[in-house]
PDB file of C-alpha atoms in Angstrom:
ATOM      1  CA  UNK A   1       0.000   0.000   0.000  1.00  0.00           C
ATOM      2  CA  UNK A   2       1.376   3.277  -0.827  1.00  0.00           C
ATOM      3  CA  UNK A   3       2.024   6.042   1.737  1.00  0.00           C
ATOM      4  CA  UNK A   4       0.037   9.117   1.623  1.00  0.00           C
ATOM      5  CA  UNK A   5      -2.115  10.368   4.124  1.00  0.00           C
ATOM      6  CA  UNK A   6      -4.695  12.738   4.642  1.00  0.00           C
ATOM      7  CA  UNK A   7      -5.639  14.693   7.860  1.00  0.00           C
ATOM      8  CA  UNK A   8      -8.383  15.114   9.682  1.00  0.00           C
ATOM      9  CA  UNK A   9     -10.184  12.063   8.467  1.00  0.00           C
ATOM     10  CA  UNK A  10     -13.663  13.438   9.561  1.00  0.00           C
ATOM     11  CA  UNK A  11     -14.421  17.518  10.018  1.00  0.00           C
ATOM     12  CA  UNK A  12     -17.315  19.342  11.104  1.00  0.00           C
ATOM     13  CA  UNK A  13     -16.975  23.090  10.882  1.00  0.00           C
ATOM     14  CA  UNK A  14     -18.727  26.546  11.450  1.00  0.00           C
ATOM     15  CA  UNK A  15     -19.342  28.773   8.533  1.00  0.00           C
ATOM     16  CA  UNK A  16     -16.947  31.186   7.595  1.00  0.00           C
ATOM     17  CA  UNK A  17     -14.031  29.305   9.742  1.00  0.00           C
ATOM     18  CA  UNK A  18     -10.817  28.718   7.857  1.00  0.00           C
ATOM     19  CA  UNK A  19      -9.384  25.408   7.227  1.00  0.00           C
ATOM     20  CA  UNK A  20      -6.636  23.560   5.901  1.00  0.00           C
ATOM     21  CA  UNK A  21      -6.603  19.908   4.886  1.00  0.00           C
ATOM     22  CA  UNK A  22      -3.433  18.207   5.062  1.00  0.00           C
ATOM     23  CA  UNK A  23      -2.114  15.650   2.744  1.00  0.00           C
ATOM     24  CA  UNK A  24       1.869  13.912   2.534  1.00  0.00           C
ATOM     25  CA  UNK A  25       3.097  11.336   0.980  1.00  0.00           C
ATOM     26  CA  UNK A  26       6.657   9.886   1.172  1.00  0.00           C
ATOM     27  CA  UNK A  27       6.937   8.490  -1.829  1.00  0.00           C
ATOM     28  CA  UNK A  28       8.787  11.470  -3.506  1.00  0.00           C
ATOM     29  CA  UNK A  29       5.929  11.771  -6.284  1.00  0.00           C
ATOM     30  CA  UNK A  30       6.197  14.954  -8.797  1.00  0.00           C
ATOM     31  CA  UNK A  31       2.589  14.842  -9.105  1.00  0.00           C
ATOM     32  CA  UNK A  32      -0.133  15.608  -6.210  1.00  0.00           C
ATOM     33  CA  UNK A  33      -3.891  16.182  -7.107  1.00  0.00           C
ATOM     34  CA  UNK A  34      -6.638  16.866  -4.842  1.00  0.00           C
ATOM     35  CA  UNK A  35     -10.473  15.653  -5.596  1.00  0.00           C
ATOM     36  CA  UNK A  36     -13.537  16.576  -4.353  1.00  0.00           C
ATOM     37  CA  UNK A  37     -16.223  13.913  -4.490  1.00  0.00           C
ATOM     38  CA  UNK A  38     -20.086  13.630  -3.136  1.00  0.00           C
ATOM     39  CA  UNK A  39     -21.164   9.714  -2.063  1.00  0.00           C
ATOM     40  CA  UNK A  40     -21.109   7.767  -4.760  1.00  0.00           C
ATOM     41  CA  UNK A  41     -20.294  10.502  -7.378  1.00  0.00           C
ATOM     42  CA  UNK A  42     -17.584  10.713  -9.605  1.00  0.00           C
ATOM     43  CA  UNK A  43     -14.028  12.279  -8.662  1.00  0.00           C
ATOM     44  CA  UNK A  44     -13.738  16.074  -9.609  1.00  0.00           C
ATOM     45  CA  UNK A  45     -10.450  17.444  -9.865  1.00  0.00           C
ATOM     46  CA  UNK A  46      -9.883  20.944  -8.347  1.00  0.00           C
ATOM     47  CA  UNK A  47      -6.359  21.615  -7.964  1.00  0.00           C
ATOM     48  CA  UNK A  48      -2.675  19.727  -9.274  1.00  0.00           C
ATOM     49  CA  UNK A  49       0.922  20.726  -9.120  1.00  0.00           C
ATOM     50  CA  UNK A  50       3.629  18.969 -11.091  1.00  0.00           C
ATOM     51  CA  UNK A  51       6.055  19.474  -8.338  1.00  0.00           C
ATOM     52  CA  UNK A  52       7.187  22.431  -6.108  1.00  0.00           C
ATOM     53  CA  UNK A  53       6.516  25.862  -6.598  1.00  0.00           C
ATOM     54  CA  UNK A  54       3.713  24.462  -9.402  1.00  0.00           C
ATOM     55  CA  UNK A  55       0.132  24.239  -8.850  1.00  0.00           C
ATOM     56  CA  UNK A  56      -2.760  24.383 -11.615  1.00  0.00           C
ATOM     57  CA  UNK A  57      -6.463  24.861 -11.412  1.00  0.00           C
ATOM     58  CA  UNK A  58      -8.549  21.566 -12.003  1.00  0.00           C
ATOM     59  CA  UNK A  59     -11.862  21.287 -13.805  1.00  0.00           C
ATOM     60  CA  UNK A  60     -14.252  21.908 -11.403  1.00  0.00           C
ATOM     61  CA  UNK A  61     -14.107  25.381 -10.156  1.00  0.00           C
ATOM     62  CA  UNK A  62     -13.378  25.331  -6.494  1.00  0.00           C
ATOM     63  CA  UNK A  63     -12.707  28.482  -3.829  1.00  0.00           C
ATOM     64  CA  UNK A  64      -9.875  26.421  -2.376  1.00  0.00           C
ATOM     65  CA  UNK A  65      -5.831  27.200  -2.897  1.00  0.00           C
ATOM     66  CA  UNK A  66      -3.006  25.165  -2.331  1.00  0.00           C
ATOM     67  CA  UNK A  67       0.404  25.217  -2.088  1.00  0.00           C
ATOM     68  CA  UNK A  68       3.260  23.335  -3.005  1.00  0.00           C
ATOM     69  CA  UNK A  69       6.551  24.324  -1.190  1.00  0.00           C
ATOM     70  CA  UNK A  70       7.704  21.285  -0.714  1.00  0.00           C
ATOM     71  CA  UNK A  71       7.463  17.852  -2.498  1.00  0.00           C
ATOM     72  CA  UNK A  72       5.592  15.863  -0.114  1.00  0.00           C
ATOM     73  CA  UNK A  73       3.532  18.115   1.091  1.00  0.00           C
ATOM     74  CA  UNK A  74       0.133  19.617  -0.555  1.00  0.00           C
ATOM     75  CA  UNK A  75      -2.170  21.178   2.079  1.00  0.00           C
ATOM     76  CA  UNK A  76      -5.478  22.217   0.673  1.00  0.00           C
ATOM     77  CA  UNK A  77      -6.779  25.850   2.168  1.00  0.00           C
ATOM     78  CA  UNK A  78     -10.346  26.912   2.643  1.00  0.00           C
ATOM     79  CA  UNK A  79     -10.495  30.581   3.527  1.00  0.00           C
ATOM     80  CA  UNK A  80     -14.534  30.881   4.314  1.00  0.00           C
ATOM     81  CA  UNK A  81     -16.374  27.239   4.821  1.00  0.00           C
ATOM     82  CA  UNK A  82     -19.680  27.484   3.757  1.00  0.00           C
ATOM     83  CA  UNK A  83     -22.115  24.227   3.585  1.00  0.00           C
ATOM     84  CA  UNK A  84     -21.977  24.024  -0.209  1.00  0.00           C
ATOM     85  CA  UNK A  85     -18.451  23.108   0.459  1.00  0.00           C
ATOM     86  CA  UNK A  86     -19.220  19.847   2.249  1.00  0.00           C
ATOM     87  CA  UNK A  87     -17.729  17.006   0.779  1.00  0.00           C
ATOM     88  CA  UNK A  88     -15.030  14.447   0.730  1.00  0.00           C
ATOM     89  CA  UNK A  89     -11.541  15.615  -0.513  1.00  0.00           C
ATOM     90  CA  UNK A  90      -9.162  13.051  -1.582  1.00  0.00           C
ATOM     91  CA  UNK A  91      -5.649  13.891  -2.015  1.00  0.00           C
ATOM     92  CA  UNK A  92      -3.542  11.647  -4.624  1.00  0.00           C
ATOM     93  CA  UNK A  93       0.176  11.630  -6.005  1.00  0.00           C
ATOM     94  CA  UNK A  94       0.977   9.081  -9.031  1.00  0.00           C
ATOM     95  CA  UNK A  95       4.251   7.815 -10.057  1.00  0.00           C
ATOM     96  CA  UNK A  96       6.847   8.049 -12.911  1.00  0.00           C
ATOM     97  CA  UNK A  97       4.144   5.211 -14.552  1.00  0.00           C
ATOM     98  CA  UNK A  98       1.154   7.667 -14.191  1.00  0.00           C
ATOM     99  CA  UNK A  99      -0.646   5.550 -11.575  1.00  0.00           C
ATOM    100  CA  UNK A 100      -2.188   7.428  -8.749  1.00  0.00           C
ATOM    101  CA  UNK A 101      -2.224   6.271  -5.183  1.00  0.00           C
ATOM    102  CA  UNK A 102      -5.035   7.903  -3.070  1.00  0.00           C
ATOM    103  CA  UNK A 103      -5.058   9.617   0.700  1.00  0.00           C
ATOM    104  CA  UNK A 104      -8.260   7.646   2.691  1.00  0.00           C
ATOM    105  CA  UNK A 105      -9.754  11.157   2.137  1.00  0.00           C
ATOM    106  CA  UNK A 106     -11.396  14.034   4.661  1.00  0.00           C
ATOM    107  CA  UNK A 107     -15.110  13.904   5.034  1.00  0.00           C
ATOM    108  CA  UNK A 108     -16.214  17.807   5.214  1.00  0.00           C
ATOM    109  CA  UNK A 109     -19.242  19.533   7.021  1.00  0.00           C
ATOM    110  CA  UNK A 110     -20.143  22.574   7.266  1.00  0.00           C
ATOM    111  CA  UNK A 111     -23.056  23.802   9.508  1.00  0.00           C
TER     112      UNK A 111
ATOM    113  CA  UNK B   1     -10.138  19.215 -23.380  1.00  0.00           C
ATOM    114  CA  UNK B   2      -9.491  15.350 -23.199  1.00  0.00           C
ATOM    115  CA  UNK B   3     -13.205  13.611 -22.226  1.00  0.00           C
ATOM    116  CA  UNK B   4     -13.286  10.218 -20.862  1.00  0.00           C
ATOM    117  CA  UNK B   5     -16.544   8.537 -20.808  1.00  0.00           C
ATOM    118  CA  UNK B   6     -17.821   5.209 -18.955  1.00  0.00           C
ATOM    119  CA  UNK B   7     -20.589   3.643 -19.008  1.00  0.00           C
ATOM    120  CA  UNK B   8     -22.988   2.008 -17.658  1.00  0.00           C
ATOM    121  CA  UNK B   9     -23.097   4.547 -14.813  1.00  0.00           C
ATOM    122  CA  UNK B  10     -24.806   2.063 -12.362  1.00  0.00           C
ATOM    123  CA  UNK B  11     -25.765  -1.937 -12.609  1.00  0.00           C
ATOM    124  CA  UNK B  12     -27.025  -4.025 -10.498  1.00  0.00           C
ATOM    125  CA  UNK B  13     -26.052  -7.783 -10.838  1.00  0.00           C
ATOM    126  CA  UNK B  14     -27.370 -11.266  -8.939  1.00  0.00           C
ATOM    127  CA  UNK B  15     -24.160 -12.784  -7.390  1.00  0.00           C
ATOM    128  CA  UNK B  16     -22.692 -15.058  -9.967  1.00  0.00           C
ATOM    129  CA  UNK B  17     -23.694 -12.825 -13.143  1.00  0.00           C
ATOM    130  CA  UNK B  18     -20.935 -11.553 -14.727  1.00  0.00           C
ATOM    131  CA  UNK B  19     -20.695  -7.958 -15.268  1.00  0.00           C
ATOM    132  CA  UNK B  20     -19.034  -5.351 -17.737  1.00  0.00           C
ATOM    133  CA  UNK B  21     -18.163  -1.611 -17.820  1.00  0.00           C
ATOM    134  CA  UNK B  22     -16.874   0.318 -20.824  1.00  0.00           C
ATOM    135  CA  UNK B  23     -14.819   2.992 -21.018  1.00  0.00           C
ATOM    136  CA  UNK B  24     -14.136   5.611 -24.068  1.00  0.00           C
ATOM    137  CA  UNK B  25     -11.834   8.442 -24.202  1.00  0.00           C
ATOM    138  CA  UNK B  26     -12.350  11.536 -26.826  1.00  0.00           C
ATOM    139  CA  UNK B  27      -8.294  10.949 -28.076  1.00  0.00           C
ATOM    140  CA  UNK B  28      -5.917   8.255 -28.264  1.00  0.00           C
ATOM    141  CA  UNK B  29      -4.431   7.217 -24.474  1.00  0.00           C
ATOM    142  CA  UNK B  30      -1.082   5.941 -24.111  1.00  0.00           C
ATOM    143  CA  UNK B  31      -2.234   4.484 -21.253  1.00  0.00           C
ATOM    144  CA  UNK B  32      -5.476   3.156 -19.830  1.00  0.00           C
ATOM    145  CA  UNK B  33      -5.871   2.734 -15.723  1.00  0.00           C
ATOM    146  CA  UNK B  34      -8.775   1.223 -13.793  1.00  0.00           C
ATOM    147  CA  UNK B  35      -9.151   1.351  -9.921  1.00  0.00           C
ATOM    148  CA  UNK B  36     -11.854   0.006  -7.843  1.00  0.00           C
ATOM    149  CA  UNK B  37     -13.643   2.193  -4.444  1.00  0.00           C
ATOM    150  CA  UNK B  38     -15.670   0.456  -1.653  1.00  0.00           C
ATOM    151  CA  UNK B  39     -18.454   2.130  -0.591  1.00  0.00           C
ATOM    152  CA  UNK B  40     -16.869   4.822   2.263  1.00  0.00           C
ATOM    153  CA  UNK B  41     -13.421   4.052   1.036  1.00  0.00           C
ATOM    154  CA  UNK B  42     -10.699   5.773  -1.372  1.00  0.00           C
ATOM    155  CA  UNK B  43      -9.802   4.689  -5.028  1.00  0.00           C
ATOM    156  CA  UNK B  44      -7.282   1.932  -5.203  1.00  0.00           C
ATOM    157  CA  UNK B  45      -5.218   1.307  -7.941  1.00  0.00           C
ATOM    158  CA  UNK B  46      -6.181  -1.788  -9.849  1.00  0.00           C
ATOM    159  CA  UNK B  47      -3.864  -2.357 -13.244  1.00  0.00           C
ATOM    160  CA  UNK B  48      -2.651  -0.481 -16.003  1.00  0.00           C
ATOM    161  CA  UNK B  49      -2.847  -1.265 -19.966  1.00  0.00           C
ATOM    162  CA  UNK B  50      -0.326   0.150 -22.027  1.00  0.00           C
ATOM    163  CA  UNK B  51      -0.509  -1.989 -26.010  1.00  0.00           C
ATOM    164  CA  UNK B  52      -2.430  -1.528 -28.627  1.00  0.00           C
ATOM    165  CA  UNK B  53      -4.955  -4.712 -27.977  1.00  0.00           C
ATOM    166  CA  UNK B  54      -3.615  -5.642 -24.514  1.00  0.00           C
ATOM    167  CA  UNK B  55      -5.532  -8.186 -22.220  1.00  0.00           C
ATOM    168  CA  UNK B  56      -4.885  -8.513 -18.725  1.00  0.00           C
ATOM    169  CA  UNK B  57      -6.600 -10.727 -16.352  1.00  0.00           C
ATOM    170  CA  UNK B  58      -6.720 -10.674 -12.122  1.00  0.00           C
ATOM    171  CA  UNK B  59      -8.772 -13.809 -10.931  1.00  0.00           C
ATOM    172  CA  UNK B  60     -11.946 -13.105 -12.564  1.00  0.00           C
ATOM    173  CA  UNK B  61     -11.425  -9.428 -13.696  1.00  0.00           C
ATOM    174  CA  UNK B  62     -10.450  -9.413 -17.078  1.00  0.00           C
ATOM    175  CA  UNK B  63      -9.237  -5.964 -18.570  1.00  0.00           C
ATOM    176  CA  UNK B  64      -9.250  -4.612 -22.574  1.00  0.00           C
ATOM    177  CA  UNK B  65      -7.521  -1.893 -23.777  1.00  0.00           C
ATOM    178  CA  UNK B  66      -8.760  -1.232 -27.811  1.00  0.00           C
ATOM    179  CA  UNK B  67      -6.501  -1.432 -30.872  1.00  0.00           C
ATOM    180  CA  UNK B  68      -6.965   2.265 -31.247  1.00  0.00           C
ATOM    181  CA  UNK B  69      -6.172   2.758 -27.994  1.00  0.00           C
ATOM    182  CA  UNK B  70      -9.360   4.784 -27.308  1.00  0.00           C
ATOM    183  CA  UNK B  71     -11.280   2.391 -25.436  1.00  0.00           C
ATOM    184  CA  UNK B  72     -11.182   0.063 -22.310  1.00  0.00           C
ATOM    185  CA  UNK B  73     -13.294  -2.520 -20.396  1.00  0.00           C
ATOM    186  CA  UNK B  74     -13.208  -4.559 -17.250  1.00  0.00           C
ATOM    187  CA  UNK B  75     -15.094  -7.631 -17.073  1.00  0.00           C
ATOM    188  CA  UNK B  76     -15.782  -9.398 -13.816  1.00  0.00           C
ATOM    189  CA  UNK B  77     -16.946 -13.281 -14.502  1.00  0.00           C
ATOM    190  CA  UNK B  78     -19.047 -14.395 -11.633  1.00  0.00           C
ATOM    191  CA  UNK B  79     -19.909 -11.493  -9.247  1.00  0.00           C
ATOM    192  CA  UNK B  80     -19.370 -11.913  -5.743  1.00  0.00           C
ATOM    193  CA  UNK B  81     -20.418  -9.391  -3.266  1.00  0.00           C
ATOM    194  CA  UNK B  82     -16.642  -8.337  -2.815  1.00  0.00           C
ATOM    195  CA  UNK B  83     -17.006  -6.872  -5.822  1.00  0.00           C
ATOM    196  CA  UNK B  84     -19.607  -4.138  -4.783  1.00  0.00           C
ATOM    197  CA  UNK B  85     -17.878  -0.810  -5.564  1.00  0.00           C
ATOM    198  CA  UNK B  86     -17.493   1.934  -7.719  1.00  0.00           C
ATOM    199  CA  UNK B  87     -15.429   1.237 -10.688  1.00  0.00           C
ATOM    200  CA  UNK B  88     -13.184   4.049 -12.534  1.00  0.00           C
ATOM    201  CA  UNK B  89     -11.006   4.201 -15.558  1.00  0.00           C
ATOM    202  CA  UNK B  90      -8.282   6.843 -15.833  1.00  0.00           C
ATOM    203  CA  UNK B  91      -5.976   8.460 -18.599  1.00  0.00           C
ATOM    204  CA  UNK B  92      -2.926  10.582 -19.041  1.00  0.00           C
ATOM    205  CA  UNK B  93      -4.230  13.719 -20.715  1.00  0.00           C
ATOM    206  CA  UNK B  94      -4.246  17.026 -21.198  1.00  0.00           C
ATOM    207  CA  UNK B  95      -1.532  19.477 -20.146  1.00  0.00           C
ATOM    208  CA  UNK B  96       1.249  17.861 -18.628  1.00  0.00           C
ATOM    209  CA  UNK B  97      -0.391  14.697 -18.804  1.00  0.00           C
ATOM    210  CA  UNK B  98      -2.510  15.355 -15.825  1.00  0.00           C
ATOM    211  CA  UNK B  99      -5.155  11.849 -15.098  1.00  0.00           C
ATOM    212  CA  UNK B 100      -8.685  12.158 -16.120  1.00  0.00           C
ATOM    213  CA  UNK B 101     -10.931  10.182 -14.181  1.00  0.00           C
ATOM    214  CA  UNK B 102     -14.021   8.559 -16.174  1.00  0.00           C
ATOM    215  CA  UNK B 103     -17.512   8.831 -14.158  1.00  0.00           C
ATOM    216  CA  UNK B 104     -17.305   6.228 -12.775  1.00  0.00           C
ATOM    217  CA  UNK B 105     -19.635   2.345 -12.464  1.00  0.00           C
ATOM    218  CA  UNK B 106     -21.251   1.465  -9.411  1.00  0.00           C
ATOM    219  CA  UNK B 107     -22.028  -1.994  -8.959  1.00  0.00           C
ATOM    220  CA  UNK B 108     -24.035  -4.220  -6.846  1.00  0.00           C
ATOM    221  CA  UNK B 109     -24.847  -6.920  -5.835  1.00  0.00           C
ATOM    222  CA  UNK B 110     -27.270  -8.624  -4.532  1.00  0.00           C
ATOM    223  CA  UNK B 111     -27.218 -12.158  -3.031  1.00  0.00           C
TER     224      UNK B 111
END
């Protein structure tokens, strides 16, 4: 099983609090993406970064940042929670092959 | 942008029917990926096709990757009720080569 890991697991927040979701992994991996994804939807990407200093956008417009300052680490940032944001986030890197190895996620609520 | 499309989006199967999703991508892959999510969990990494034509089988999952390279499927022979999940492809595309996640097959089944 490869090592990356999410944190908090679970996360039940305020509105308008700030939070950051944490995700490493210590496999040295280039490439980190973070999905959000409602039960038994389909992933959406919202951010990637090909390595330091890079991060890019996904598809589904999000009002998260990240940043990338160093290799293993890729903390997600939510500057105002609000309930539309509730959600799982899963946090992935993928190796020189292209295959991804997922974080066991961070279930989201806002109230 | 690169599209990856899977159908069916849900099935539901007796135990011991087999059971088939299909995947199609809008441009030629270099590589096709499938993983497999339990209900609550995170997407894990099943196999990776890579030829023109390629067959790969696990146990009773049997994966296709087309001769154009533009299409996939998994095919499970005899369902168990292990096998309840949601089922995604996944290809290298777009800038940098980022993954794009199909929508995704849940299956179940009942026993």
């Amino acid at each position: 099983e490869a090592d990356i890991y999410q944190t908090p697991r679970y996360l039940v927040i305020g509105t308008g609090k700030k939070i950051t979701l944490e995700c490493s992994q210590t496999m040295g991996h280039d490439k980190m993406y973070w999905y959000q994804q409602d039960p038994g939807m389909e992933l959406h990407l919202i951010h990637y970064s090909y390595g330091v200093n890079s991060t890019e956008k996904g598809d589904l417009s999000s009002e998260s940042t990240v940043s990338r300052i160093r290799t293993e680490h890729f903390p997600l940032t939510l500057e105002s929670a609000r309930p539309s944001h509730t959600s799982q986030y899963l946090c992935a890197s993928s190796d020189g092959l292209g295959r991804a190895f997922f974080g066991q996620g961070t279930r989201l609520t806002v109230v | 942008g690169q599209q990856v499309m899977q159908i069916p989006q849900y099935q539901h199967v007796q135990e011991g029917e087999d059971f088939t999703t299909y995947c199609n991508s809008s441009t030629t892959l270099s590589n096709i990926q499938w993983y497999k999510q339990r209900p609550g969990g995170h997407p894990v990494f099943l196999i990776q096709l890579v030829k023109s034509g390629e067959v790969k089988k696990q146990k009773r999952l049997t994966f296709q990757f087309g001769e154009a390279k533009k299409n996939s499927s998994l095919h499970i022979t005899a369902t168990q009720t292990t096998d309840v999940g949601t089922y995604f492809c996944a290809g290298p595309g777009g800038y940098g080569n980022k993954l794009v996640f199909g929508a995704g097959t849940i299956l179940r089944v009942k026993s």
